[in-house]
Short mmCIF file of C-alpha atoms in Angstrom, two decimals:
data_model
loop_
_atom_site.label_atom_id
_atom_site.label_comp_id
_atom_site.label_asym_id
_atom_site.label_seq_id
_atom_site.Cartn_x
_atom_site.Cartn_y
_atom_site.Cartn_z
CA MET A 1 0.05 0.01 -0.02
CA ASN A 2 1.23 3.49 -0.89
CA VAL A 3 1.38 5.99 1.97
CA GLU A 4 1.59 9.69 0.94
CA SER A 5 2.37 12.81 2.99
CA PRO A 6 1.58 16.15 1.29
CA PRO A 7 4.15 19.07 1.48
CA HIS A 8 2.12 20.90 4.09
CA VAL A 9 2.20 17.86 6.39
CA ARG A 10 6.05 17.46 5.97
CA GLU A 11 6.40 21.21 6.63
CA THR A 12 4.28 21.09 9.77
CA ALA A 13 6.13 17.95 10.99
CA SER A 14 9.51 19.73 10.63
CA GLN A 15 8.22 22.65 12.70
CA LEU A 16 6.94 20.34 15.63
CA GLY A 17 10.44 18.88 16.35
CA GLY A 18 13.53 17.37 14.74
CA GLY A 19 12.34 13.87 15.41
CA VAL A 20 8.78 14.15 13.99
CA PRO A 21 9.65 13.56 10.31
CA TYR A 22 11.25 10.27 11.35
CA ALA A 23 8.32 9.37 13.56
CA LEU A 24 5.97 10.02 10.57
CA LYS A 25 8.16 7.76 8.36
CA VAL A 26 8.00 5.04 10.88
CA LEU A 27 4.22 5.51 11.10
CA ALA A 28 3.91 5.41 7.38
CA GLY A 29 5.68 1.97 7.40
CA ARG A 30 3.28 0.67 9.96
CA LEU A 31 0.30 2.03 8.03
CA ALA A 32 1.44 0.34 4.91
CA ASP A 33 1.22 -2.96 6.78
CA GLU A 34 -1.69 -2.15 9.00
CA PRO A 35 -4.00 0.50 7.14
CA ASP A 36 -6.72 0.15 9.80
CA LEU A 37 -4.35 1.03 12.65
CA GLY A 38 -6.23 4.24 13.54
CA GLU A 39 -9.58 4.86 15.10
CA PRO A 40 -12.37 6.89 13.57
CA SER A 41 -12.21 10.60 14.40
CA SER A 42 -14.84 13.26 14.65
CA LEU A 43 -13.98 14.26 11.10
CA PRO A 44 -15.80 12.27 8.37
CA GLY A 45 -13.62 9.75 6.66
CA ILE A 46 -10.50 10.55 8.87
CA LEU A 47 -8.87 7.93 10.99
CA ASN A 48 -6.78 9.09 13.90
CA VAL A 49 -3.58 7.56 15.36
CA MET A 50 -1.56 8.79 18.25
CA ILE A 51 2.36 8.69 18.35
CA ASP A 52 3.86 8.44 21.79
CA GLY A 53 6.65 11.09 21.88
CA ASP A 54 8.63 9.16 24.30
CA LEU A 55 9.54 6.60 21.59
CA PHE A 56 11.29 9.12 19.44
CA GLU A 57 14.08 11.58 20.23
CA ASP A 58 13.02 15.23 19.88
CA CYS A 59 9.45 14.31 19.18
CA PRO A 60 6.32 15.38 21.18
CA ALA A 61 3.27 13.28 21.46
CA LEU A 62 1.38 13.56 18.18
CA ALA A 63 -2.12 13.05 16.69
CA VAL A 64 -2.02 12.11 13.03
CA GLY A 65 -5.06 12.07 10.84
CA TYR A 66 -5.23 9.98 7.57
CA ILE A 67 -7.58 8.83 5.02
CA ARG A 68 -7.63 5.20 3.74
CA GLU A 69 -8.49 4.35 0.27
CA PRO A 70 -8.31 0.93 -1.38
CA ASP A 71 -4.81 1.40 -2.77
CA ARG A 72 -3.38 4.25 -0.88
CA ILE A 73 -3.27 6.19 2.43
CA GLU A 74 -2.80 9.88 2.69
CA ILE A 75 -1.65 11.54 5.94
CA ARG A 76 -3.88 14.65 6.09
CA PHE A 77 -2.58 16.32 9.24
CA VAL A 78 -0.11 16.09 12.21
CA THR A 79 -0.65 18.03 15.28
CA ARG A 80 0.12 18.04 19.01
CA PRO A 81 -2.93 16.61 20.86
CA LYS A 82 -4.85 18.99 23.11
CA ILE A 83 -4.22 18.02 26.67
CA ILE A 84 -7.36 18.39 28.91
CA PRO A 85 -6.36 19.39 32.44
CA PRO A 86 -7.57 16.97 35.03
CA SER A 87 -10.79 18.24 36.79
CA GLN A 88 -10.38 19.95 40.16
CA PRO A 89 -11.78 17.92 42.97
CA ALA A 90 -14.79 19.29 44.59
CA SER A 91 -14.14 21.34 47.79
CA GLN A 92 -15.07 19.44 50.90
CA PRO A 93 -17.39 21.12 53.41
CA THR A 94 -15.69 22.14 56.59
#
């Protein structure tokens, strides 16, 4: 299966950290073997897969969105996932 990354994705990847292009290359290899690796996202037709930044040097945690077609995969975006702060515990009555 052919895995493609448009120029804007490669440019974004290089801005996110020195290790991000390599992490995307590794992900592309996995997607070629396992095209259904991702999970459906809130965007129609887009699958989402997370990259653990601890696995790659100079690479933050990433969210990668891609579309899967019968003969190819196109990586549509790469971004740092939004981290939701833990909720504050309710104050206890005194």
